[in-house]
Backbone as ProteinMPNN parsed JSONL, in Angstrom:
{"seq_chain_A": "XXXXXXXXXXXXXXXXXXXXXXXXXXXXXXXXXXXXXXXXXXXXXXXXXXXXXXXXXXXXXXXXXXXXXXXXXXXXXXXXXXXXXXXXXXXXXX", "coords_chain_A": {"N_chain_A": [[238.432, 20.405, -13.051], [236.493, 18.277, -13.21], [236.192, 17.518, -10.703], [235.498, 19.999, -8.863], [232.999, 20.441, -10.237], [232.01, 17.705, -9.306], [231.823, 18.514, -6.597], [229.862, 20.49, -6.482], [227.721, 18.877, -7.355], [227.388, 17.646, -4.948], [226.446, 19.056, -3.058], [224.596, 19.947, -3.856], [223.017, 17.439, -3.814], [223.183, 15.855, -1.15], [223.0, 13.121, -0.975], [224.103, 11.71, -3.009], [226.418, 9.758, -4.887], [226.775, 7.013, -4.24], [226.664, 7.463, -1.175], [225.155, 6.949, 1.816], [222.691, 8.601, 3.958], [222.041, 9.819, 7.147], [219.262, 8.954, 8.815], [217.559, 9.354, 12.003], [215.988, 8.166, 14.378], [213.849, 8.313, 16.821], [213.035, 5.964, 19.372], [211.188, 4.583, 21.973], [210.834, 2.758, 25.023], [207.797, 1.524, 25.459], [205.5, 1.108, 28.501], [203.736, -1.664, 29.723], [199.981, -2.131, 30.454], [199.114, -2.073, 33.751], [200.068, -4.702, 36.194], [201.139, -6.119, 33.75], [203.176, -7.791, 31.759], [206.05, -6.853, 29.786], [207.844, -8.301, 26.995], [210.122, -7.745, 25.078], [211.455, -9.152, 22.378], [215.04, -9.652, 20.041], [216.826, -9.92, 17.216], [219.58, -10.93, 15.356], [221.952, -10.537, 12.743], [225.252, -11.553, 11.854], [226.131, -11.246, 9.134], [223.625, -11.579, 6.47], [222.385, -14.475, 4.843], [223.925, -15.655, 7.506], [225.939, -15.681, 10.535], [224.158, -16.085, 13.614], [221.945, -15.112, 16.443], [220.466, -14.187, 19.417], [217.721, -12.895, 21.417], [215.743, -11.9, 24.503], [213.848, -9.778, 26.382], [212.139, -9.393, 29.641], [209.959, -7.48, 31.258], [208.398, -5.43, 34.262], [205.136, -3.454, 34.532], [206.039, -1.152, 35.869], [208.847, -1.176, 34.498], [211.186, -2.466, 35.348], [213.568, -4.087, 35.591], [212.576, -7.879, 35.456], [213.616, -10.704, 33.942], [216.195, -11.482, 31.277], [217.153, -13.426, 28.195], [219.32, -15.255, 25.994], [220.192, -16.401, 23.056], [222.238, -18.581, 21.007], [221.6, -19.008, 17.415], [222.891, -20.449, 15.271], [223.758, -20.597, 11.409], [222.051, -18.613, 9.676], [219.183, -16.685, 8.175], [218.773, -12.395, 8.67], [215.817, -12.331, 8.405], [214.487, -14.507, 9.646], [216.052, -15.171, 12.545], [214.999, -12.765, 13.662], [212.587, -14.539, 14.03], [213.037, -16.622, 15.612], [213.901, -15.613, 17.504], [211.63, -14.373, 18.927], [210.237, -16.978, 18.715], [211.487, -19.018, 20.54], [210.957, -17.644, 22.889], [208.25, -17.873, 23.386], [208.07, -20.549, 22.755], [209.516, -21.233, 25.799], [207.443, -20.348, 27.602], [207.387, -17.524, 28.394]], "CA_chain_A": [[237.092, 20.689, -13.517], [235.806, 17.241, -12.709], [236.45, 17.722, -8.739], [234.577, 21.37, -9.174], [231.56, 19.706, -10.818], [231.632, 16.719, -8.539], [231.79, 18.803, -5.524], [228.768, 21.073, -6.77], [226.879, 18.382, -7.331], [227.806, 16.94, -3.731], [226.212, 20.209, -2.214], [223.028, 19.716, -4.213], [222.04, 16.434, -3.092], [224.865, 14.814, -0.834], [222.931, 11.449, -1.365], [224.433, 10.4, -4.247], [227.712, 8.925, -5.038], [226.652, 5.573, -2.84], [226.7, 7.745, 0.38], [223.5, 7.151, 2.54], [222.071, 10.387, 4.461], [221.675, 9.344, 8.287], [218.522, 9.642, 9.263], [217.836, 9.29, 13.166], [214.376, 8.324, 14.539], [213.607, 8.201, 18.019], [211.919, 5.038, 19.759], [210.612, 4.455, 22.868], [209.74, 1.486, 24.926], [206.124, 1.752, 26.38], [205.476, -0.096, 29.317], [202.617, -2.456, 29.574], [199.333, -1.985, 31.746], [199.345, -2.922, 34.932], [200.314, -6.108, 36.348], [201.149, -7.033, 33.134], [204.676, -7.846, 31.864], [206.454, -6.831, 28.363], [208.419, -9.133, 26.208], [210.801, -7.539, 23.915], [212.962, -9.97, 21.187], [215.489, -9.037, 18.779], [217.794, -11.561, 16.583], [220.644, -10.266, 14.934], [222.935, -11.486, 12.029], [226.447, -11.002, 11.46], [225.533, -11.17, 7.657], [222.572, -12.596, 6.079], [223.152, -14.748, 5.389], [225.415, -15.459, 8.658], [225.916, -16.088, 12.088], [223.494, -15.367, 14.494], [222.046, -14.94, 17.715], [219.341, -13.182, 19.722], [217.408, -12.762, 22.769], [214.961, -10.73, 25.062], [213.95, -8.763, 28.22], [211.32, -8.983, 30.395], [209.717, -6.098, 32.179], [206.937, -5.283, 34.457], [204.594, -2.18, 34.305], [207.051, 0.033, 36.044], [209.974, -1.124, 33.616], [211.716, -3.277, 36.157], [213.862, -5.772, 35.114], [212.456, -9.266, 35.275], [214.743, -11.83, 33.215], [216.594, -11.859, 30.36], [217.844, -14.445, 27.773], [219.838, -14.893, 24.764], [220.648, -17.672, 21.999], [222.691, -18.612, 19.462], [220.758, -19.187, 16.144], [223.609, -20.712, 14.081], [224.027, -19.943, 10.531], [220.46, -18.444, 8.961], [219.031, -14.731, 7.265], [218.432, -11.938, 9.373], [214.524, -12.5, 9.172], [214.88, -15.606, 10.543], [216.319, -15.134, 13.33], [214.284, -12.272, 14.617], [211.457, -15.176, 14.517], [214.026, -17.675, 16.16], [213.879, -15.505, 19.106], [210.162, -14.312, 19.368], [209.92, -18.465, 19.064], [212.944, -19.164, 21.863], [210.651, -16.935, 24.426], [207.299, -18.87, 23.282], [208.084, -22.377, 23.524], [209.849, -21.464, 27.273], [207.467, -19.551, 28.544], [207.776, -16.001, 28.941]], "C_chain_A": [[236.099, 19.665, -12.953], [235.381, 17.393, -11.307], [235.423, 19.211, -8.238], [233.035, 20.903, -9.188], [230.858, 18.678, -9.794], [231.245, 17.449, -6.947], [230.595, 19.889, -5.233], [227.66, 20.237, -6.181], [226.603, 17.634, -5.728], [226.618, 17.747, -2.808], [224.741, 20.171, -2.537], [222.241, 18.998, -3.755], [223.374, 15.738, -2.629], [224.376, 13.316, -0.653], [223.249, 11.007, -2.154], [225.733, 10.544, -4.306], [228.035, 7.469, -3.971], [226.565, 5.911, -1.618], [225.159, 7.769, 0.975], [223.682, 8.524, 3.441], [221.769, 9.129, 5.808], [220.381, 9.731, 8.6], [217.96, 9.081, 10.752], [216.14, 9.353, 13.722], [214.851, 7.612, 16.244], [212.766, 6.94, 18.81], [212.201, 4.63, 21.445], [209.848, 3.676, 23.754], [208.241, 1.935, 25.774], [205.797, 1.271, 26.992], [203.941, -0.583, 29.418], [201.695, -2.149, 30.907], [200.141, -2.6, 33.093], [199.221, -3.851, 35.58], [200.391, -7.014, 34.794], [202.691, -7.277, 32.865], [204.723, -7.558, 30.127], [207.64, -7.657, 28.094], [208.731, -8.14, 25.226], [211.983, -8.446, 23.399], [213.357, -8.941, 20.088], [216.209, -10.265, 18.632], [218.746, -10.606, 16.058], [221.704, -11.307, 13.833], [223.841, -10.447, 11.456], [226.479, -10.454, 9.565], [224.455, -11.889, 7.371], [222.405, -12.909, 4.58], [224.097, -14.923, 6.305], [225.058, -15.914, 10.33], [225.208, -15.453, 12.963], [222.743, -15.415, 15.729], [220.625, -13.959, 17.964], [218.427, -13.207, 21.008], [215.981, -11.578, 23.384], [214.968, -10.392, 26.576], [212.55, -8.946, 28.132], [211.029, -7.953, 31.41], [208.511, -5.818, 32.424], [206.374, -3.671, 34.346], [205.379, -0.581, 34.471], [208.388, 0.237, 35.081], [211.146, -1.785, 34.546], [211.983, -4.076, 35.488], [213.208, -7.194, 35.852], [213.811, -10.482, 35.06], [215.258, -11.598, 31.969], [217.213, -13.675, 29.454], [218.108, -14.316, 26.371], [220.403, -16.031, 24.729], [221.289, -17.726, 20.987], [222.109, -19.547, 18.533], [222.287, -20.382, 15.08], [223.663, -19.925, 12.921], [222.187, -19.576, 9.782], [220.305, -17.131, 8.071], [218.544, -14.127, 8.403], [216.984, -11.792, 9.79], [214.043, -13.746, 10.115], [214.885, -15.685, 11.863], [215.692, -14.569, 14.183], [212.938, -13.098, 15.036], [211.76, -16.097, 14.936], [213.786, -17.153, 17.485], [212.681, -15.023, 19.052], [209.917, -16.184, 19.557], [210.196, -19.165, 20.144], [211.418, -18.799, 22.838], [208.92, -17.68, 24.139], [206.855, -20.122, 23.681], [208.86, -22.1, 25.068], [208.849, -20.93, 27.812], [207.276, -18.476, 28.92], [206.679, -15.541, 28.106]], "O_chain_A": [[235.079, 20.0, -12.349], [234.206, 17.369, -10.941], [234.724, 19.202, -7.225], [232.171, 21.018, -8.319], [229.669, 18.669, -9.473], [230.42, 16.895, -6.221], [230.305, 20.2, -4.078], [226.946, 20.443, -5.2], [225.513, 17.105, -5.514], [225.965, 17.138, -1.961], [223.839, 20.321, -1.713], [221.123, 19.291, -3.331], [224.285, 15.251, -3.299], [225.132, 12.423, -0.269], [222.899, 9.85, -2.387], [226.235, 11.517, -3.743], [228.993, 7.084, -3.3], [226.404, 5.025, -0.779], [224.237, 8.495, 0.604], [224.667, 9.259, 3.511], [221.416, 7.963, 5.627], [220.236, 10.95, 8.694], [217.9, 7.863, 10.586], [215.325, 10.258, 13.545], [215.719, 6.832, 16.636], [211.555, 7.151, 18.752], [213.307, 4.433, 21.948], [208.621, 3.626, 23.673], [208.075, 2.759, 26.673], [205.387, 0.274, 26.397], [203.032, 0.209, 29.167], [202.152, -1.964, 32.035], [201.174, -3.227, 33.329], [198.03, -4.116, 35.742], [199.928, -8.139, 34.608], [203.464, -6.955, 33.767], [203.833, -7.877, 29.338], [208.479, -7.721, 28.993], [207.833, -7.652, 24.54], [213.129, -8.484, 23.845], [212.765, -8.033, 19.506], [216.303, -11.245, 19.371], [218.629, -9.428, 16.393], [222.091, -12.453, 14.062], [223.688, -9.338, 10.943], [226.848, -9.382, 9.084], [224.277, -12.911, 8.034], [222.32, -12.199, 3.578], [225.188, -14.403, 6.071], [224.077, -16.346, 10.934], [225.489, -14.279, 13.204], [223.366, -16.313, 16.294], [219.972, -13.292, 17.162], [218.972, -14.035, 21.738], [215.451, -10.684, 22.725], [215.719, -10.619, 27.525], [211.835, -8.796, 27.141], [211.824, -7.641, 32.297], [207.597, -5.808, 31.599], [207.167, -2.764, 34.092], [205.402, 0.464, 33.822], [208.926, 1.323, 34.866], [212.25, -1.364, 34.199], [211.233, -4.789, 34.822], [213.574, -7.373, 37.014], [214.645, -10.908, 35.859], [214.251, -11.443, 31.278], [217.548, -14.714, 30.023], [217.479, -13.586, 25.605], [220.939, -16.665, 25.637], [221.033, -17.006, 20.022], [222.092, -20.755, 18.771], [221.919, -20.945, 14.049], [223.638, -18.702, 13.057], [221.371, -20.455, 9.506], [221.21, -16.657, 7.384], [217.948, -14.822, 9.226], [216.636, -11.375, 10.895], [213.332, -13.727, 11.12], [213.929, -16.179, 12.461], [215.503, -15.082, 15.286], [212.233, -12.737, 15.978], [210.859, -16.93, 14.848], [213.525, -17.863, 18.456], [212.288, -16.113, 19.466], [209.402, -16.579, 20.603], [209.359, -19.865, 20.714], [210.869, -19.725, 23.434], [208.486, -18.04, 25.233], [205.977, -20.62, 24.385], [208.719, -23.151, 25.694], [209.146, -20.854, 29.004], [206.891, -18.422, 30.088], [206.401, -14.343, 28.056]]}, "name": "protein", "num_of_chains": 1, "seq": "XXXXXXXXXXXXXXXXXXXXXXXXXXXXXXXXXXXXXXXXXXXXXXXXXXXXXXXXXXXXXXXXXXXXXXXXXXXXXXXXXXXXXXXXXXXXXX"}
């Protein structure tokens, strides 16, 4: 009866019982006028709390690679970090 009920309710809204619903969004990098160059950072943590790391890409108008680079952050929170590496590509430079 339970398994019946539960599997109703599954069909109704299959977000609940802790399961997230995927939802899938599209993004797109945009390249920067011309002659100029884009800077994209990301950071990343294993947990956050946790170990982490992070880096970026350079790219000119056409989307041409430039340079990359990537750091390890130590232990921090995942907001952190993503301003560990926008900082990283600041103080060098880029």
């Amino acid at each position: 009866m339970w398994k019946a009920h539960n599997s109703e309710l599954q069909l109704l809204n299959p977000g609940i019982h802790g399961r997230k619903q995927k939802h899938e969004i599209f993004i797109r990098w945009t390249a920067p006028p011309y002659l100029w160059i884009a800077l994209n950072t990301d950071g990343a943590a294993k947990r956050s709390p946790g170990m982490t790391g992070g880096g970026g890409i350079l790219r000119d108008a056409a989307g041409i690679f430039i340079m990359a680079f990537t750091a390890h952050f130590g232990r921090c929170n995942a907001y952190k970090t993503e301003l560990l590496a926008l900082e990283l590509s600041l103080q060098n430079g880029y």
